[in-house]
Short mmCIF file of C-alpha atoms and ligand atoms in Angstrom, two decimals:
data_model
loop_
_atom_site.label_atom_id
_atom_site.label_comp_id
_atom_site.label_asym_id
_atom_site.label_seq_id
_atom_site.Cartn_x
_atom_site.Cartn_y
_atom_site.Cartn_z
CA MET H 1 -85.59 28.86 44.73
CA PRO H 2 -86.79 28.90 48.37
CA LEU H 3 -85.15 31.48 50.57
CA SER H 4 -82.47 29.76 52.66
CA GLU H 5 -82.32 29.88 56.45
CA ARG H 6 -78.65 30.74 56.09
CA LYS H 7 -79.40 33.97 54.23
CA ILE H 8 -82.07 34.95 56.77
CA ASP H 9 -79.65 34.15 59.60
CA GLU H 10 -76.89 36.29 58.10
CA ALA H 11 -79.15 39.28 57.62
CA ALA H 12 -80.73 38.77 61.06
CA ALA H 13 -77.28 38.65 62.69
CA ARG H 14 -76.49 42.07 61.18
CA LEU H 15 -79.92 43.39 62.20
CA ALA H 16 -79.35 42.14 65.75
CA GLN H 17 -76.29 44.45 65.98
CA ALA H 18 -78.10 47.51 64.60
CA ARG H 19 -78.05 50.84 66.43
CA ARG H 20 -80.70 52.56 64.30
CA VAL H 21 -82.89 51.01 61.59
CA VAL H 22 -84.80 52.51 58.67
CA VAL H 23 -87.51 50.47 56.98
CA PHE H 24 -88.16 51.84 53.49
CA SER H 25 -91.46 50.46 52.22
CA GLY H 26 -93.52 50.47 49.08
CA ALA H 27 -96.74 49.07 47.73
CA GLY H 28 -95.60 45.42 47.92
CA VAL H 29 -95.63 45.43 51.73
CA SER H 30 -99.41 46.01 51.61
CA LYS H 31 -100.16 43.54 48.84
CA GLU H 32 -100.88 40.77 51.33
CA SER H 33 -103.42 43.17 52.90
CA GLY H 34 -105.28 43.17 49.59
CA ILE H 35 -104.03 46.52 48.28
CA SER H 36 -102.82 46.61 44.67
CA THR H 37 -99.27 47.47 43.74
CA PHE H 38 -98.59 49.90 40.86
CA ARG H 39 -96.10 48.40 38.45
CA GLU H 40 -96.42 44.64 38.61
CA PRO H 41 -97.07 43.26 35.13
CA GLY H 42 -100.71 42.31 34.67
CA GLU H 43 -101.94 43.04 38.20
CA GLY H 44 -100.46 46.44 39.15
CA LEU H 45 -102.67 49.54 38.93
CA TRP H 46 -100.56 51.05 36.14
CA ALA H 47 -101.10 47.90 34.04
CA LYS H 48 -104.83 48.72 34.05
CA TYR H 49 -104.85 52.52 34.19
CA ASP H 50 -102.72 55.24 32.63
CA PRO H 51 -100.96 56.99 35.55
CA MET H 52 -100.84 60.25 33.59
CA LYS H 53 -104.67 60.23 33.48
CA LEU H 54 -105.00 59.62 37.23
CA ALA H 55 -101.97 60.59 39.25
CA THR H 56 -101.20 64.08 37.96
CA ARG H 57 -102.63 67.50 38.68
CA GLU H 58 -103.32 67.93 34.96
CA ALA H 59 -105.45 64.76 34.98
CA TYR H 60 -107.44 66.04 37.96
CA GLU H 61 -108.03 69.41 36.34
CA ALA H 62 -109.09 67.73 33.07
CA ASP H 63 -111.57 65.28 34.64
CA PRO H 64 -111.95 65.82 38.39
CA ALA H 65 -114.99 63.54 38.79
CA PHE H 66 -113.19 60.58 37.17
CA VAL H 67 -110.04 60.99 39.23
CA TRP H 68 -112.00 61.61 42.45
CA ARG H 69 -114.10 58.48 41.97
CA TRP H 70 -111.00 56.38 41.23
CA TYR H 71 -109.41 57.55 44.47
CA GLU H 72 -112.62 57.00 46.40
CA SER H 73 -112.78 53.37 45.24
CA ARG H 74 -109.14 52.84 46.25
CA PHE H 75 -109.68 54.58 49.59
CA GLY H 76 -112.63 52.24 50.27
CA LEU H 77 -110.30 49.24 49.85
CA ILE H 78 -107.68 50.88 52.05
CA GLU H 79 -110.20 51.55 54.83
CA ALA H 80 -111.30 47.92 54.76
CA ALA H 81 -107.73 46.55 54.77
CA GLU H 82 -105.91 45.21 57.81
CA PRO H 83 -102.16 45.23 58.52
CA ASN H 84 -100.51 41.92 57.57
CA PRO H 85 -97.69 39.97 59.30
CA GLY H 86 -95.10 42.06 57.40
CA HIS H 87 -96.39 45.34 58.87
CA ARG H 88 -96.61 43.71 62.30
CA ALA H 89 -93.04 42.37 62.16
CA VAL H 90 -91.77 45.89 61.36
CA ALA H 91 -93.65 47.20 64.41
CA GLU H 92 -92.26 44.40 66.62
CA LEU H 93 -88.70 45.32 65.69
CA GLU H 94 -89.16 48.51 67.75
CA GLN H 95 -89.02 46.33 70.89
CA ALA H 96 -85.30 45.98 70.25
CA VAL H 97 -83.98 48.97 68.31
CA PRO H 98 -85.12 52.47 67.25
CA VAL H 99 -86.90 52.12 63.90
CA THR H 100 -88.09 54.81 61.51
CA VAL H 101 -90.43 53.64 58.79
CA VAL H 102 -90.10 55.73 55.63
CA THR H 103 -93.03 54.71 53.51
CA GLN H 104 -94.17 55.60 50.01
CA ASN H 105 -97.58 54.16 50.88
CA ILE H 106 -100.64 56.24 51.67
CA ASP H 107 -102.57 53.46 53.44
CA GLY H 108 -101.58 54.06 57.08
CA LEU H 109 -101.12 50.31 57.68
CA HIS H 110 -97.70 50.65 59.34
CA GLN H 111 -99.21 52.98 61.93
CA ARG H 112 -102.17 50.67 62.43
CA ALA H 113 -99.77 47.75 62.98
CA GLY H 114 -98.11 49.71 65.81
CA SER H 115 -95.11 51.44 64.23
CA THR H 116 -94.66 54.69 66.10
CA ASP H 117 -92.28 56.66 63.87
CA VAL H 118 -93.60 56.69 60.30
CA VAL H 119 -92.61 59.20 57.62
CA GLU H 120 -95.16 59.33 54.79
CA LEU H 121 -93.39 60.48 51.63
CA HIS H 122 -96.34 60.38 49.22
CA GLY H 123 -99.13 61.68 51.44
CA SER H 124 -102.04 59.94 53.08
CA ALA H 125 -105.42 58.53 52.13
CA ARG H 126 -106.80 60.02 55.35
CA ARG H 127 -106.03 63.65 54.48
CA PHE H 128 -107.43 66.04 51.90
CA LYS H 129 -106.77 69.60 50.78
CA CYS H 130 -108.30 72.06 48.38
CA LEU H 131 -106.84 72.34 44.90
CA SER H 132 -105.40 75.79 45.59
CA GLU H 133 -103.69 74.28 48.69
CA ARG H 134 -104.84 77.23 50.79
CA HIS H 135 -106.65 74.77 53.08
CA THR H 136 -104.79 71.65 54.07
CA GLY H 137 -105.18 68.99 56.74
CA LEU H 138 -108.83 68.39 55.88
CA THR H 139 -110.44 65.09 56.82
CA ARG H 140 -113.49 63.31 55.49
CA ALA H 141 -115.56 64.92 58.26
CA ASP H 142 -114.96 68.30 56.59
CA PHE H 143 -117.07 67.34 53.58
CA ALA H 144 -119.36 64.70 55.10
CA GLY H 145 -122.80 64.79 53.55
CA SER H 146 -121.65 66.24 50.22
CA ASP H 147 -122.75 64.22 47.22
CA GLU H 148 -120.60 66.21 44.78
CA ALA H 149 -117.70 64.45 43.05
CA PRO H 150 -115.35 65.98 44.02
CA PRO H 151 -116.75 67.74 47.08
CA ARG H 152 -116.04 71.44 47.67
CA CYS H 153 -113.77 72.92 50.31
CA PRO H 154 -115.99 74.12 53.18
CA ARG H 155 -113.80 77.22 53.53
CA CYS H 156 -113.17 78.45 49.99
CA GLY H 157 -115.45 76.42 47.72
CA ASP H 158 -112.55 75.11 45.63
CA MET H 159 -112.46 71.44 44.61
CA ILE H 160 -111.12 69.05 47.23
CA ARG H 161 -108.35 66.65 46.26
CA PRO H 162 -106.63 63.80 48.08
CA ASP H 163 -103.48 64.88 49.95
CA VAL H 164 -101.25 62.50 47.98
CA VAL H 165 -98.21 63.30 45.85
CA TRP H 166 -98.87 63.09 42.15
CA PHE H 167 -96.21 62.89 39.45
CA GLY H 168 -94.45 66.21 38.97
CA GLU H 169 -95.35 67.42 42.48
CA ALA H 170 -92.89 68.11 45.27
CA LEU H 171 -92.88 65.73 48.22
CA PRO H 172 -93.75 67.28 51.61
CA ALA H 173 -90.54 69.13 52.51
CA ASP H 174 -90.47 68.01 56.14
CA ALA H 175 -91.04 64.36 55.18
CA ILE H 176 -88.29 64.15 52.55
CA GLN H 177 -85.86 66.04 54.79
CA ARG H 178 -86.51 63.67 57.70
CA ALA H 179 -86.23 60.65 55.39
CA LEU H 180 -82.84 61.80 54.12
CA ASP H 181 -81.68 62.54 57.67
CA VAL H 182 -82.61 59.10 59.00
CA ALA H 183 -81.15 57.43 55.89
CA THR H 184 -77.84 59.14 56.62
CA ASP H 185 -77.96 58.21 60.30
CA CYS H 186 -79.08 54.56 60.19
CA ASP H 187 -76.74 51.56 60.15
CA VAL H 188 -79.25 49.08 58.72
CA LEU H 189 -81.88 49.81 56.09
CA ILE H 190 -84.55 47.25 55.24
CA ALA H 191 -86.27 47.92 51.92
CA VAL H 192 -89.52 46.07 51.37
CA GLY H 193 -92.01 45.92 48.54
CA THR H 194 -90.75 48.66 46.27
CA THR H 195 -89.39 48.79 42.74
CA GLY H 196 -87.16 51.64 43.98
CA ILE H 197 -87.47 53.62 40.78
CA VAL H 198 -89.63 56.58 41.84
CA TYR H 199 -87.60 59.66 42.77
CA PRO H 200 -86.83 61.40 45.04
CA ALA H 201 -88.03 58.59 47.36
CA ALA H 202 -85.54 56.17 45.79
CA MET H 203 -82.69 58.32 47.14
CA VAL H 204 -83.42 56.98 50.64
CA PRO H 205 -81.94 53.45 50.25
CA ALA H 206 -79.17 54.78 47.97
CA ILE H 207 -78.08 57.34 50.59
CA ALA H 208 -78.17 54.76 53.38
CA TYR H 209 -75.95 52.47 51.29
CA GLN H 210 -73.55 55.29 50.35
CA THR H 211 -73.18 56.33 53.98
CA GLY H 212 -72.25 52.80 55.04
CA ALA H 213 -75.50 51.18 56.19
CA ALA H 214 -76.10 47.51 55.55
CA VAL H 215 -79.02 47.11 53.15
CA ILE H 216 -81.50 44.22 53.32
CA ASP H 217 -83.97 44.03 50.43
CA VAL H 218 -87.20 42.02 50.79
CA ASN H 219 -88.99 41.43 47.51
CA PRO H 220 -90.20 38.36 45.60
CA ASP H 221 -88.92 39.95 42.37
CA GLU H 222 -85.73 41.78 41.50
CA ASP H 223 -85.94 45.53 42.04
CA ALA H 224 -83.55 48.47 41.71
CA ILE H 225 -82.26 48.01 45.28
CA ALA H 226 -81.35 44.30 44.98
CA GLY H 227 -78.32 45.27 42.86
CA PHE H 228 -76.56 47.03 45.75
CA ALA H 229 -78.21 45.34 48.74
CA ASP H 230 -76.04 43.22 51.02
CA TRP H 231 -78.87 40.67 51.19
CA TRP H 232 -81.76 40.23 48.79
CA LEU H 233 -84.25 38.12 50.76
CA ARG H 234 -86.38 36.88 47.95
CA GLY H 235 -90.01 36.41 49.01
CA PRO H 236 -93.18 38.18 50.11
CA GLY H 237 -92.91 40.65 52.99
CA GLY H 238 -95.62 38.88 54.98
CA GLU H 239 -93.47 35.74 55.11
CA VAL H 240 -89.90 37.04 55.07
CA LEU H 241 -90.19 39.94 57.54
CA PRO H 242 -91.63 37.84 60.41
CA ARG H 243 -88.81 35.29 59.94
CA LEU H 244 -86.14 37.98 59.77
CA VAL H 245 -87.38 39.92 62.80
CA ALA H 246 -88.04 36.81 64.93
CA ARG H 247 -84.50 35.58 64.25
CA ALA H 248 -82.98 39.01 65.00
CA LEU H 249 -84.89 39.17 68.29
CA GLU H 250 -83.69 35.63 69.16
CA LEU H 251 -80.13 36.75 68.50
CA GLY H 252 -80.63 39.53 71.01
CA ALA H 253 -81.36 42.60 68.91
C1 LIG V 301 -93.80 42.62 46.94
C2 LIG V 301 -94.85 41.74 47.19
C3 LIG V 301 -94.93 41.20 48.49
C4 LIG V 301 -95.03 42.41 45.18
N1 LIG V 301 -94.00 41.53 49.41
N2 LIG V 301 -92.89 42.92 47.87
C5 LIG V 301 -86.85 60.52 35.27
C6 LIG V 301 -87.70 60.37 34.16
C7 LIG V 301 -89.07 60.72 34.23
C8 LIG V 301 -89.57 61.20 35.38
C9 LIG V 301 -88.72 61.33 36.45
C10 LIG V 301 -87.39 61.02 36.39
N3 LIG V 301 -86.82 61.26 37.62
C11 LIG V 301 -87.78 61.70 38.43
C12 LIG V 301 -88.93 61.77 37.72
C13 LIG V 301 -90.23 62.17 38.16
C14 LIG V 301 -91.04 61.14 38.89
C15 LIG V 301 -90.42 59.77 38.84
O1 LIG V 301 -89.68 59.34 39.71
N4 LIG V 301 -90.74 59.00 37.83
C16 LIG V 301 -90.18 57.65 37.67
C17 LIG V 301 -91.34 56.65 37.58
C18 LIG V 301 -89.27 57.64 36.50
N5 LIG V 301 -91.15 61.61 40.26
C19 LIG V 301 -92.04 62.54 40.59
O2 LIG V 301 -92.78 63.06 39.77
C20 LIG V 301 -92.05 62.95 42.04
N6 LIG V 301 -91.96 64.37 42.15
C21 LIG V 301 -90.94 65.05 41.67
O3 LIG V 301 -89.98 64.56 41.13
O4 LIG V 301 -91.09 66.41 41.86
C22 LIG V 301 -90.12 67.30 41.35
C23 LIG V 301 -90.46 68.67 41.91
C24 LIG V 301 -89.57 69.29 42.74
C25 LIG V 301 -89.89 70.55 43.26
C26 LIG V 301 -91.09 71.16 42.92
C27 LIG V 301 -92.00 70.51 42.10
C28 LIG V 301 -91.68 69.25 41.59
C29 LIG V 301 -93.38 62.52 42.69
C30 LIG V 301 -93.59 61.06 42.67
C31 LIG V 301 -94.98 60.75 43.20
C32 LIG V 301 -95.34 59.28 43.06
N7 LIG V 301 -96.72 59.13 43.31
C33 LIG V 301 -97.30 57.78 43.34
C34 LIG V 301 -98.80 57.91 43.55
C35 LIG V 301 -99.12 58.29 45.00
C36 LIG V 301 -100.58 58.49 45.24
C37 LIG V 301 -101.40 57.27 44.98
O5 LIG V 301 -101.27 56.24 45.68
O6 LIG V 301 -102.20 57.33 44.05
O7 LIG V 301 -96.69 57.05 44.42
S1 LIG V 301 -96.90 56.82 41.91
C38 LIG V 301 -96.65 55.31 42.79
O8 LIG V 301 -95.24 54.93 42.73
C39 LIG V 301 -96.94 55.63 44.25
C40 LIG V 301 -95.89 54.82 44.95
O9 LIG V 301 -95.68 55.30 46.26
C41 LIG V 301 -94.69 54.96 44.06
C42 LIG V 301 -93.67 53.88 44.22
O10 LIG V 301 -94.21 52.64 43.88
P1 LIG V 301 -93.77 51.35 44.70
O11 LIG V 301 -94.20 51.48 46.10
O12 LIG V 301 -92.35 51.06 44.46
O13 LIG V 301 -94.73 50.23 44.03
P2 LIG V 301 -94.48 49.36 42.72
O14 LIG V 301 -95.80 48.86 42.27
O15 LIG V 301 -93.65 50.08 41.74
O16 LIG V 301 -93.62 48.12 43.23
C43 LIG V 301 -94.16 47.11 44.07
C44 LIG V 301 -93.03 46.19 44.45
O17 LIG V 301 -93.53 45.27 45.40
C45 LIG V 301 -92.49 45.36 43.27
O18 LIG V 301 -91.07 45.42 43.29
C46 LIG V 301 -92.97 43.94 43.58
O19 LIG V 301 -92.06 42.94 43.13
C47 LIG V 301 -93.04 43.98 45.07
N8 LIG V 301 -93.95 43.00 45.69
N9 LIG V 301 -95.61 41.61 46.10
C48 LIG V 301 -93.04 42.36 49.09
N10 LIG V 301 -95.96 40.31 48.84
#
């Protein structure tokens, strides 16, 4: 069923009154930029690959070359991708109200679209560290010219790994703390493009809801947030977010 103007208008009217907004995003917001989601039947990454053989420390230790090459192919797609109208609408909302983007994505597309306050819960495709984690904050320039897979840390010789959060690993403490703080403090939370089942990230929309924020969920398919959201705006982020934000700005957000 097409998403009604009435539903967009209702959600936009609430957004127009907001004092502080959190946008909680997942892989779906970047799908229209050509980046795969994880759990969609048939097309998500985990439909093609076993996450336990790719997104765990144990997998990396067992076959570092395989895992490194898989990440390198994904990072190539990420580098070539451009922000889509959904990312840009989120950035435009800052013209009217303070917005913190809490993203599970590692692609940096919110920042490239112009969002200025972005909390990355699951790391970043632009950062690397050595396996021992003694040397962090490395960039590609630190191992440029190496043809090893994976390259070696220039400082300790250990294997380099992507600075992303694998299953069973703790999220960056400062990022999860900030995410929980802004979730508690916001009065509107917009979730977009996430199944909302990966913890502790999934606590962010739940906490916002429990502390009284209005929750707007943007997703073409039902997710774990739609059940408690005030509005489930059913559709792709690249179509729904520009409509929602344009209407909220018209209403004087
Ligand atoms: C669209 C769209 C369009 C489509 N527009 N929308 C209970 C049981 C078993 C395990 C656990 C448990 N509770 C907790 C755990 C552990 C685990 C977990 O949550 N597992 C669950 C899956 C059950 N969590 C962890 O292991 C976390 N760490 C942890 O708990 O540590 C404990 C600890 C504490 C202290 C010390 C030590 C340890 C870490 C989780 C890390 C997740 N990592 C990944 C990979 C990141 C790196 C990489 O990119 O490779 O993060 S997994 C993957 O899932 C990735 C994502 O960020 C994350 C969330 O996925 P997301 O974004 O929701 O994507 P999808 O694909 O699921 O959904 C896409 C959505 O978009 C769909 O809804 C579509 O409909 C929609 N969509 N097109 C808008 N155009």
